[in-house]
Amino acid sequence: MAYRAVSGGLPARLPVAELARATVGVCSLAAAELGARRSGGAVPEVRVDEGAVATAFVSERHLRIDGRKPTNFAPLSGFWRAADGWVRTHANYPHHRARLLAALGLSGDSGPDELAAALAGRPARAIQETVYAGGGLAVAVAEPGESEIPLGGLPLIESRWIGEGAPRPRPLPEAALPASGVRVLDLTRVIAGPVATRTLALLGADVLRIDSPGLPEDPDAHADTGFGKRSAALDLGAPEGRRTLEALLADADVAVTGYRPGALDRFGLAPDALLERHPGLIVAQLCAWGWSGPWVGRRGFDSLVQAATGIAAIEAKADADGHPGVLPAQALDHGTGYLLAAGVLRGLTARQEVGGGGHLRLSLAGTASWLLHGIAPVPRGGGPAYDPAPWLAETVSGLGTLRYACSPIAFPDGSVDGPLDWARPPGRLGVDAPRWL
């Protein structure tokens, strides 16, 4: 593996640049190994360009749609002072905004001033539990070492292999790109899961994203992570939707889910049930808070995990107010996404070698634990920020003219064909037929 450094890419007190470099590096290596296994050649050297990595880790900020900047956080998403500390809210989706306000006894048209006043007199943990009970999203900002999440027991990646020696359901021949011909069923949402499946699409996979027709999605988030994919809508609560999903699974190589543990089980998507019906499938799951423990059933996003694990306190702004800070990227999301893609690619290589199927589990909290583990924070590096321009590109799509971040995955020696760009720009959510190419 070769590295090319850049200064000022992802400045933080915690080793965010190192996390980003490592996760992209392991994903690149996993792609190179799969490509070499399919071609019969040697595993090539991969290159990790820190400028490309830093740009890709904030891809949602670099996105432009006909020159328009994306909306990354809604007005009611952010840090708010509580009676005894701080809380972080997430209200980007209309239903989360409505639940947050209702849980706090506020009217549906309340704005930031009303929310700030309602929170200022309440203890942070009481806000957290009240909003959770109402189906909304708010967490108390934890001090380092005082998180309610049992970080010490969270693995970075959990994996198990099932049915070694069983025949592969569909052979993967030699191909131009490492994941060419691989069929990936994508049941994920903002941001980690879509980053993983966007990466698999870059590497040649046929990625089909499935969403509920009644569940809203941020169009800017979809535009950022929809490169290379097709997108279909299925009502899994209806018999016809379930039958269509099962037909897709019968011919899939990989199924990726990004919901709370157990949330999709009623649709037949529990990992053990999937692997029993479809031997040889690789099932990859991610969630926010880990797969056991007191917060296992809670919804979560990168910004909330940063707040609840002590990261926001470590990255606090250097002012008298003690305002919590953030990482320079939604690095838990992006890092977990590249790790998930790496795990899938390694699983595909193992399936080529020994047959069988596999099950992978990752979480944003597990990645946070890795970032925090045994590493003392350091002062932020000074100096000028890097110029991301070399790693940005433009394309024309059905959504308009898009400016976007290029992929950081690269195989410079040419012994395995590396991806240059996605085969297709993102389209509109839910407009494609639910079938494989």
Coordinates of C-alpha atoms in Angstrom, one line a residue:
M1 CA 0.0 0.0 0.0
A2 CA 1.3 3.4 -1.0
Y3 CA 0.3 6.7 0.7
R4 CA 0.4 10.2 -0.6
A5 CA 0.1 12.7 2.1
V6 CA -1.8 16.1 2.2
S7 CA -1.7 18.7 4.9
G8 CA -4.8 20.2 6.5
G9 CA -7.2 17.6 5.2
L10 CA -9.2 16.5 8.3
P11 CA -7.9 18.5 11.3
A12 CA -9.1 17.2 14.7
R13 CA -7.9 16.4 18.2
L14 CA -8.7 12.8 17.6
P15 CA -7.0 10.8 14.8
V16 CA -9.7 11.3 12.2
A17 CA -7.3 11.5 9.2
E18 CA -5.7 8.2 10.3
L19 CA -9.1 6.6 10.6
A20 CA -10.1 7.8 7.2
R21 CA -6.9 6.7 5.6
A22 CA -7.1 3.2 7.2
T23 CA -10.7 2.5 6.3
V24 CA -10.2 3.5 2.6
G25 CA -6.9 1.6 2.6
V26 CA -8.5 -1.7 3.8
C27 CA -11.4 -1.3 1.4
S28 CA -8.9 -0.7 -1.5
L29 CA -6.9 -3.8 -0.5
A30 CA -10.1 -5.9 -0.3
A31 CA -11.1 -4.8 -3.8
A32 CA -7.6 -5.5 -5.1
E33 CA -7.7 -9.0 -3.6
L34 CA -11.1 -9.8 -5.1
G35 CA -10.0 -8.5 -8.5
A36 CA -6.8 -10.6 -8.3
R37 CA -8.7 -13.7 -7.2
R38 CA -11.1 -13.4 -10.2
S39 CA -8.3 -12.6 -12.7
G40 CA -5.8 -15.2 -11.4
G41 CA -3.1 -12.5 -11.1
A42 CA -1.2 -11.0 -8.2
V43 CA -2.7 -8.6 -5.8
P44 CA -1.7 -5.1 -6.9
E45 CA -0.4 -2.3 -4.8
V46 CA -3.1 0.1 -3.9
R47 CA -2.6 3.9 -3.4
V48 CA -4.3 5.9 -0.7
D49 CA -4.2 9.6 -1.6
E50 CA -5.0 11.6 1.5
G51 CA -6.4 14.4 -0.5
A52 CA -8.9 12.1 -2.2
V53 CA -9.7 10.5 1.1
A54 CA -10.4 13.9 2.9
T55 CA -12.6 15.0 0.0
A56 CA -14.6 11.8 -0.1
F57 CA -15.2 11.9 3.6
V58 CA -17.1 15.1 3.2
S59 CA -18.7 14.3 -0.1
E60 CA -22.1 15.5 1.1
R61 CA -20.6 19.0 1.6
H62 CA -18.9 19.1 -1.8
L63 CA -22.1 18.1 -3.6
R64 CA -23.7 20.8 -5.9
I65 CA -26.9 20.4 -7.8
D66 CA -27.0 23.0 -10.6
G67 CA -24.8 25.1 -8.4
R68 CA -26.9 24.8 -5.2
K69 CA -25.3 23.8 -2.0
P70 CA -26.9 20.8 -0.1
T71 CA -28.8 21.1 3.1
N72 CA -26.8 18.9 5.6
F73 CA -28.6 19.8 8.8
A74 CA -32.0 21.2 9.5
P75 CA -32.5 24.2 11.8
L76 CA -33.6 22.1 14.8
S77 CA -30.6 19.7 14.4
G78 CA -27.7 20.7 16.6
F79 CA -26.3 21.3 20.0
W80 CA -28.5 23.0 22.7
R81 CA -27.7 24.1 26.2
A82 CA -29.6 22.2 28.9
A83 CA -29.8 23.0 32.6
D84 CA -26.8 20.9 33.4
G85 CA -24.9 20.5 30.2
W86 CA -25.7 20.1 26.5
V87 CA -27.8 18.0 24.3
R88 CA -27.6 17.1 20.6
T89 CA -30.8 16.8 18.5
H90 CA -31.4 15.4 15.1
A91 CA -34.5 16.6 13.2
N92 CA -33.6 16.4 9.5
Y93 CA -36.6 14.3 8.6
P94 CA -40.1 15.7 9.0
H95 CA -41.3 12.9 11.2
H96 CA -38.3 13.2 13.6
R97 CA -38.8 17.0 13.8
A98 CA -42.5 16.4 14.6
R99 CA -41.7 13.9 17.3
L100 CA -39.0 16.0 18.9
L101 CA -41.4 19.0 19.2
A102 CA -44.3 16.9 20.4
A103 CA -42.2 15.1 23.1
L104 CA -41.2 18.5 24.5
G105 CA -44.8 19.9 24.4
L106 CA -44.0 22.4 21.6
S107 CA -46.3 23.2 18.7
G108 CA -45.4 21.8 15.3
D109 CA -44.4 25.2 13.9
S110 CA -41.9 26.0 16.7
G111 CA -38.5 27.2 15.6
P112 CA -35.0 27.3 17.1
D113 CA -35.8 30.0 19.7
E114 CA -38.7 28.0 21.1
L115 CA -36.7 24.8 21.2
A116 CA -33.8 26.5 22.9
A117 CA -36.1 27.9 25.6
A118 CA -37.8 24.6 26.2
L119 CA -34.5 22.8 26.6
A120 CA -32.6 25.3 28.7
G121 CA -34.4 24.6 32.0
R122 CA -34.3 20.8 31.8
P123 CA -31.5 18.3 32.7
A124 CA -29.8 16.8 29.7
R125 CA -30.5 13.2 30.5
A126 CA -34.2 14.0 31.2
I127 CA -34.4 15.6 27.7
Q128 CA -32.8 12.5 26.2
E129 CA -35.2 10.1 27.7
T130 CA -38.3 12.2 27.2
V131 CA -37.5 12.7 23.5
Y132 CA -36.6 9.0 23.1
A133 CA -40.0 8.0 24.7
G134 CA -41.7 10.2 22.2
G135 CA -39.9 8.6 19.2
G136 CA -37.6 11.6 18.6
L137 CA -33.9 11.9 18.5
A138 CA -31.9 13.7 21.2
V139 CA -28.9 12.6 23.3
A140 CA -27.0 14.1 26.3
V141 CA -23.5 15.2 25.4
A142 CA -21.3 12.9 27.4
E143 CA -17.9 13.8 28.9
P144 CA -15.0 11.6 27.9
G145 CA -15.1 8.3 29.8
E146 CA -18.7 8.9 31.0
S147 CA -20.7 7.6 28.0
E148 CA -23.8 5.4 28.7
I149 CA -22.7 3.3 25.8
P150 CA -20.4 0.4 26.8
L151 CA -17.7 1.3 24.4
G152 CA -15.1 -1.1 25.8
G153 CA -17.1 -4.1 24.7
L154 CA -17.9 -3.0 21.1
P155 CA -16.0 -4.8 18.3
L156 CA -15.1 -3.0 15.2
I157 CA -16.4 -5.8 12.9
E158 CA -18.2 -9.0 13.8
S159 CA -18.2 -11.7 11.1
R160 CA -19.1 -15.4 10.8
W161 CA -18.9 -17.7 7.9
I162 CA -21.6 -20.3 7.3
G163 CA -21.6 -23.4 5.1
E164 CA -17.9 -23.6 4.1
G165 CA -17.6 -26.1 1.2
A166 CA -21.1 -25.5 0.0
P167 CA -21.4 -24.7 -3.7
R168 CA -21.6 -21.1 -4.7
P169 CA -25.0 -20.2 -5.9
R170 CA -23.7 -18.3 -8.9
P171 CA -20.1 -18.3 -10.2
L172 CA -18.3 -15.0 -10.7
P173 CA -16.1 -15.2 -13.8
E174 CA -13.0 -13.1 -14.7
A175 CA -14.2 -9.5 -15.0
A176 CA -13.0 -6.0 -15.8
L177 CA -13.7 -4.6 -12.3
P178 CA -13.4 -6.5 -9.0
A179 CA -17.2 -6.6 -8.2
S180 CA -18.5 -6.8 -11.8
G181 CA -21.6 -9.1 -11.9
V182 CA -22.1 -9.0 -8.2
R183 CA -25.7 -8.3 -7.3
V184 CA -26.2 -6.1 -4.2
L185 CA -29.6 -5.5 -2.5
D186 CA -29.3 -2.2 -0.7
L187 CA -31.7 -1.6 2.2
T188 CA -29.8 1.3 3.8
R189 CA -30.2 5.0 4.5
V190 CA -28.1 8.0 5.4
I191 CA -25.0 7.8 5.4
A192 CA -22.8 4.8 6.2
G193 CA -24.7 2.1 4.4
P194 CA -25.2 4.1 1.2
V195 CA -21.4 4.9 1.2
A196 CA -20.7 1.2 1.4
T197 CA -23.0 0.4 -1.5
R198 CA -21.9 3.4 -3.5
T199 CA -18.4 1.9 -3.2
L200 CA -19.5 -1.5 -4.3
A201 CA -21.2 0.1 -7.3
L202 CA -18.0 1.9 -8.2
L203 CA -16.3 -1.4 -8.2
G204 CA -18.7 -2.8 -10.8
A205 CA -21.6 -4.3 -8.7
D206 CA -25.2 -4.1 -9.8
V207 CA -26.6 -2.2 -6.7
L208 CA -30.3 -2.0 -6.3
R209 CA -31.5 0.2 -3.5
I210 CA -34.9 -0.5 -2.0
D211 CA -37.0 2.0 -0.1
S212 CA -40.5 2.1 1.4
P213 CA -42.8 4.3 -0.7
G214 CA -44.0 5.9 2.5
L215 CA -40.7 6.7 4.1
P216 CA -39.2 10.1 3.2
E217 CA -35.6 10.5 2.1
D218 CA -33.4 13.6 1.9
P219 CA -33.0 14.2 -1.8
D220 CA -29.5 15.8 -1.3
A221 CA -28.3 12.7 0.6
H222 CA -29.6 10.4 -2.1
A223 CA -27.9 12.5 -4.8
D224 CA -24.6 12.3 -2.9
T225 CA -24.7 8.5 -2.3
G226 CA -26.8 7.3 -5.2
F227 CA -23.9 7.2 -7.8
G228 CA -23.7 3.9 -9.7
K229 CA -27.0 2.6 -8.2
R230 CA -30.6 2.0 -9.3
S231 CA -33.4 2.8 -6.9
A232 CA -36.8 1.1 -6.5
A233 CA -39.7 1.4 -4.1
L234 CA -41.3 -1.7 -2.5
D235 CA -44.0 -1.9 0.2
L236 CA -42.7 -4.8 2.3
G237 CA -45.9 -4.7 4.3
A238 CA -47.8 -5.9 1.2
P239 CA -47.7 -9.5 -0.1
E240 CA -46.7 -8.4 -3.6
G241 CA -43.8 -6.4 -2.2
R242 CA -42.6 -9.3 -0.1
R243 CA -42.8 -11.7 -3.1
T244 CA -40.8 -9.2 -5.3
L245 CA -38.2 -8.9 -2.5
E246 CA -37.9 -12.6 -2.2
A247 CA -37.4 -13.0 -5.9
L248 CA -34.6 -10.4 -5.8
L249 CA -32.9 -12.2 -2.8
A250 CA -33.0 -15.5 -4.7
D251 CA -30.6 -14.1 -7.3
A252 CA -28.6 -11.7 -5.0
D253 CA -25.0 -12.1 -3.9
V254 CA -25.1 -9.6 -1.1
A255 CA -27.9 -8.0 1.1
V256 CA -27.0 -4.9 3.1
T257 CA -29.2 -3.5 5.8
G258 CA -28.9 -0.3 7.8
Y259 CA -31.8 -0.2 10.3
R260 CA -32.1 -0.8 14.0
P261 CA -31.5 -4.3 15.2
G262 CA -34.6 -6.4 14.6
A263 CA -36.5 -3.6 12.7
L264 CA -36.6 -5.7 9.4
D265 CA -37.1 -9.1 11.0
R266 CA -40.8 -9.1 10.4
F267 CA -40.2 -8.9 6.7
G268 CA -38.1 -12.1 6.7
L269 CA -34.8 -10.2 6.7
A270 CA -33.3 -11.5 10.0
P271 CA -29.8 -12.8 9.1
D272 CA -30.3 -16.4 10.1
A273 CA -33.6 -16.6 8.2
L274 CA -32.0 -15.0 5.1
L275 CA -29.0 -17.4 5.2
E276 CA -31.3 -20.4 5.7
R277 CA -33.4 -19.5 2.7
H278 CA -30.5 -18.3 0.6
P279 CA -27.3 -20.3 1.3
G280 CA -24.3 -18.5 -0.2
L281 CA -25.7 -15.0 0.5
I282 CA -23.5 -12.4 2.2
V283 CA -25.6 -10.5 4.7
A284 CA -24.0 -7.2 5.9
Q285 CA -25.7 -5.2 8.6
L286 CA -24.9 -1.8 10.3
C287 CA -26.7 0.1 13.0
A288 CA -25.9 3.1 15.2
W289 CA -25.4 1.9 18.8
G290 CA -24.2 -1.7 18.6
W291 CA -25.9 -5.0 18.6
S292 CA -26.5 -5.4 22.3
G293 CA -26.7 -3.3 25.4
P294 CA -29.1 -0.7 26.7
W295 CA -29.3 1.4 23.6
V296 CA -29.7 -1.4 21.1
G297 CA -33.2 -0.5 19.9
R298 CA -32.6 3.2 19.6
R299 CA -32.4 5.2 16.4
G300 CA -29.2 7.1 15.8
F301 CA -27.0 9.1 13.4
D302 CA -23.3 10.0 13.3
S303 CA -23.8 13.3 15.0
L304 CA -25.7 11.7 17.9
V305 CA -23.1 9.0 18.3
Q306 CA -20.3 11.6 18.4
A307 CA -22.2 13.4 21.2
A308 CA -23.1 10.3 23.3
T309 CA -19.7 8.7 23.2
G310 CA -17.6 11.7 24.4
I311 CA -16.3 12.7 21.0
A312 CA -18.2 16.0 20.9
A313 CA -16.8 16.9 24.3
I314 CA -13.2 16.1 23.2
E315 CA -13.6 18.2 20.1
A316 CA -15.2 21.1 22.1
K317 CA -14.6 24.6 20.9
A318 CA -12.0 26.6 22.7
D319 CA -14.3 29.2 24.1
A320 CA -15.6 30.1 27.6
D321 CA -19.0 28.7 26.7
G322 CA -17.8 25.2 26.5
H323 CA -19.8 24.6 23.3
P324 CA -19.3 21.0 22.1
G325 CA -17.5 20.4 18.9
V326 CA -17.7 18.0 16.0
L327 CA -15.3 15.9 13.9
P328 CA -14.3 17.6 10.6
A329 CA -16.4 15.0 8.8
Q330 CA -19.1 12.6 9.6
A331 CA -16.3 10.2 9.9
L332 CA -18.1 7.5 11.8
D333 CA -20.5 7.2 8.9
H334 CA -18.0 7.3 6.1
G335 CA -15.4 5.1 8.0
T336 CA -18.0 2.5 8.8
G337 CA -19.2 2.6 5.2
Y338 CA -15.8 1.8 3.8
L339 CA -15.2 -0.9 6.4
L340 CA -18.6 -2.5 5.5
A341 CA -17.7 -2.4 1.9
A342 CA -14.3 -4.0 2.7
G343 CA -16.0 -6.8 4.7
V344 CA -18.4 -7.5 1.8
L345 CA -15.5 -7.7 -0.7
R346 CA -13.5 -10.0 1.6
G347 CA -16.6 -12.1 1.9
L348 CA -16.9 -12.4 -1.9
T349 CA -13.3 -13.5 -2.1
A350 CA -13.8 -16.1 0.6
R351 CA -16.9 -17.3 -1.2
Q352 CA -14.9 -17.7 -4.4
E353 CA -12.3 -19.8 -2.5
V354 CA -14.4 -22.0 -0.1
G355 CA -18.1 -21.5 -0.9
G356 CA -20.7 -20.8 1.7
G357 CA -22.2 -17.5 2.9
G358 CA -21.4 -14.9 5.6
H359 CA -22.8 -12.5 8.1
L360 CA -21.1 -9.2 9.0
R361 CA -22.1 -6.6 11.6
L362 CA -20.8 -3.2 12.2
S363 CA -22.0 -0.1 14.1
L364 CA -21.2 3.6 14.3
A365 CA -20.6 3.2 18.0
G366 CA -18.1 0.4 17.3
T367 CA -16.2 2.8 15.0
A368 CA -16.3 5.5 17.6
S369 CA -14.9 3.1 20.2
W370 CA -12.0 2.3 17.8
L371 CA -11.4 6.1 17.2
L372 CA -11.3 6.7 21.0
H373 CA -9.5 3.6 22.1
G374 CA -6.2 4.3 23.9
I375 CA -5.4 7.5 22.0
A376 CA -4.9 10.7 23.8
P377 CA -6.3 13.8 22.0
V378 CA -3.8 16.2 20.6
P379 CA -4.1 19.9 19.7
R380 CA -5.6 20.5 16.3
G381 CA -3.0 21.1 13.6
G382 CA -2.7 24.6 12.3
G383 CA -1.8 25.8 8.8
P384 CA -3.9 26.3 5.7
A385 CA -6.6 23.9 4.6
Y386 CA -5.9 21.8 1.5
D387 CA -7.5 22.5 -1.9
P388 CA -10.0 19.7 -2.7
A389 CA -10.4 20.8 -6.4
P390 CA -8.2 18.0 -7.9
W391 CA -10.7 15.4 -6.4
L392 CA -13.9 17.0 -7.6
A393 CA -15.7 16.3 -10.8
E394 CA -18.9 17.2 -12.7
T395 CA -21.5 15.2 -14.6
V396 CA -24.9 15.8 -16.1
S397 CA -27.8 13.7 -14.6
G398 CA -31.5 13.6 -14.4
L399 CA -31.2 15.6 -11.2
G400 CA -29.3 18.4 -12.9
T401 CA -25.6 19.2 -13.3
L402 CA -23.8 17.6 -10.3
R403 CA -20.5 18.5 -8.8
Y404 CA -19.3 15.6 -6.7
A405 CA -16.3 14.1 -4.8
C406 CA -14.3 11.5 -6.7
S407 CA -13.7 8.0 -5.3
P408 CA -10.5 7.5 -3.2
I409 CA -10.2 3.9 -4.3
A410 CA -7.2 3.5 -6.7
F411 CA -5.0 0.7 -8.1
P412 CA -2.1 2.7 -9.8
D413 CA -0.1 -0.2 -11.2
G414 CA -2.8 -1.4 -13.6
S415 CA -2.4 -5.1 -12.9
V416 CA -6.0 -5.1 -11.8
D417 CA -8.4 -2.7 -13.5
G418 CA -9.3 0.0 -11.0
P419 CA -12.4 2.1 -11.1
L420 CA -12.1 5.5 -12.7
D421 CA -15.7 6.8 -12.0
W422 CA -19.2 5.5 -11.4
A423 CA -20.9 4.0 -14.4
R424 CA -24.0 6.1 -13.9
P425 CA -25.0 9.2 -12.0
P426 CA -27.7 9.1 -9.4
G427 CA -31.3 9.1 -10.6
R428 CA -34.5 9.9 -8.8
L429 CA -35.4 7.9 -5.8
G430 CA -37.7 4.9 -6.4
V431 CA -38.1 5.2 -10.1
D432 CA -36.3 2.0 -11.3
A433 CA -37.9 -1.4 -11.8
P434 CA -37.2 -3.9 -8.9
R435 CA -35.2 -6.3 -11.0
W436 CA -31.6 -7.2 -11.7
L437 CA -29.8 -6.2 -14.8

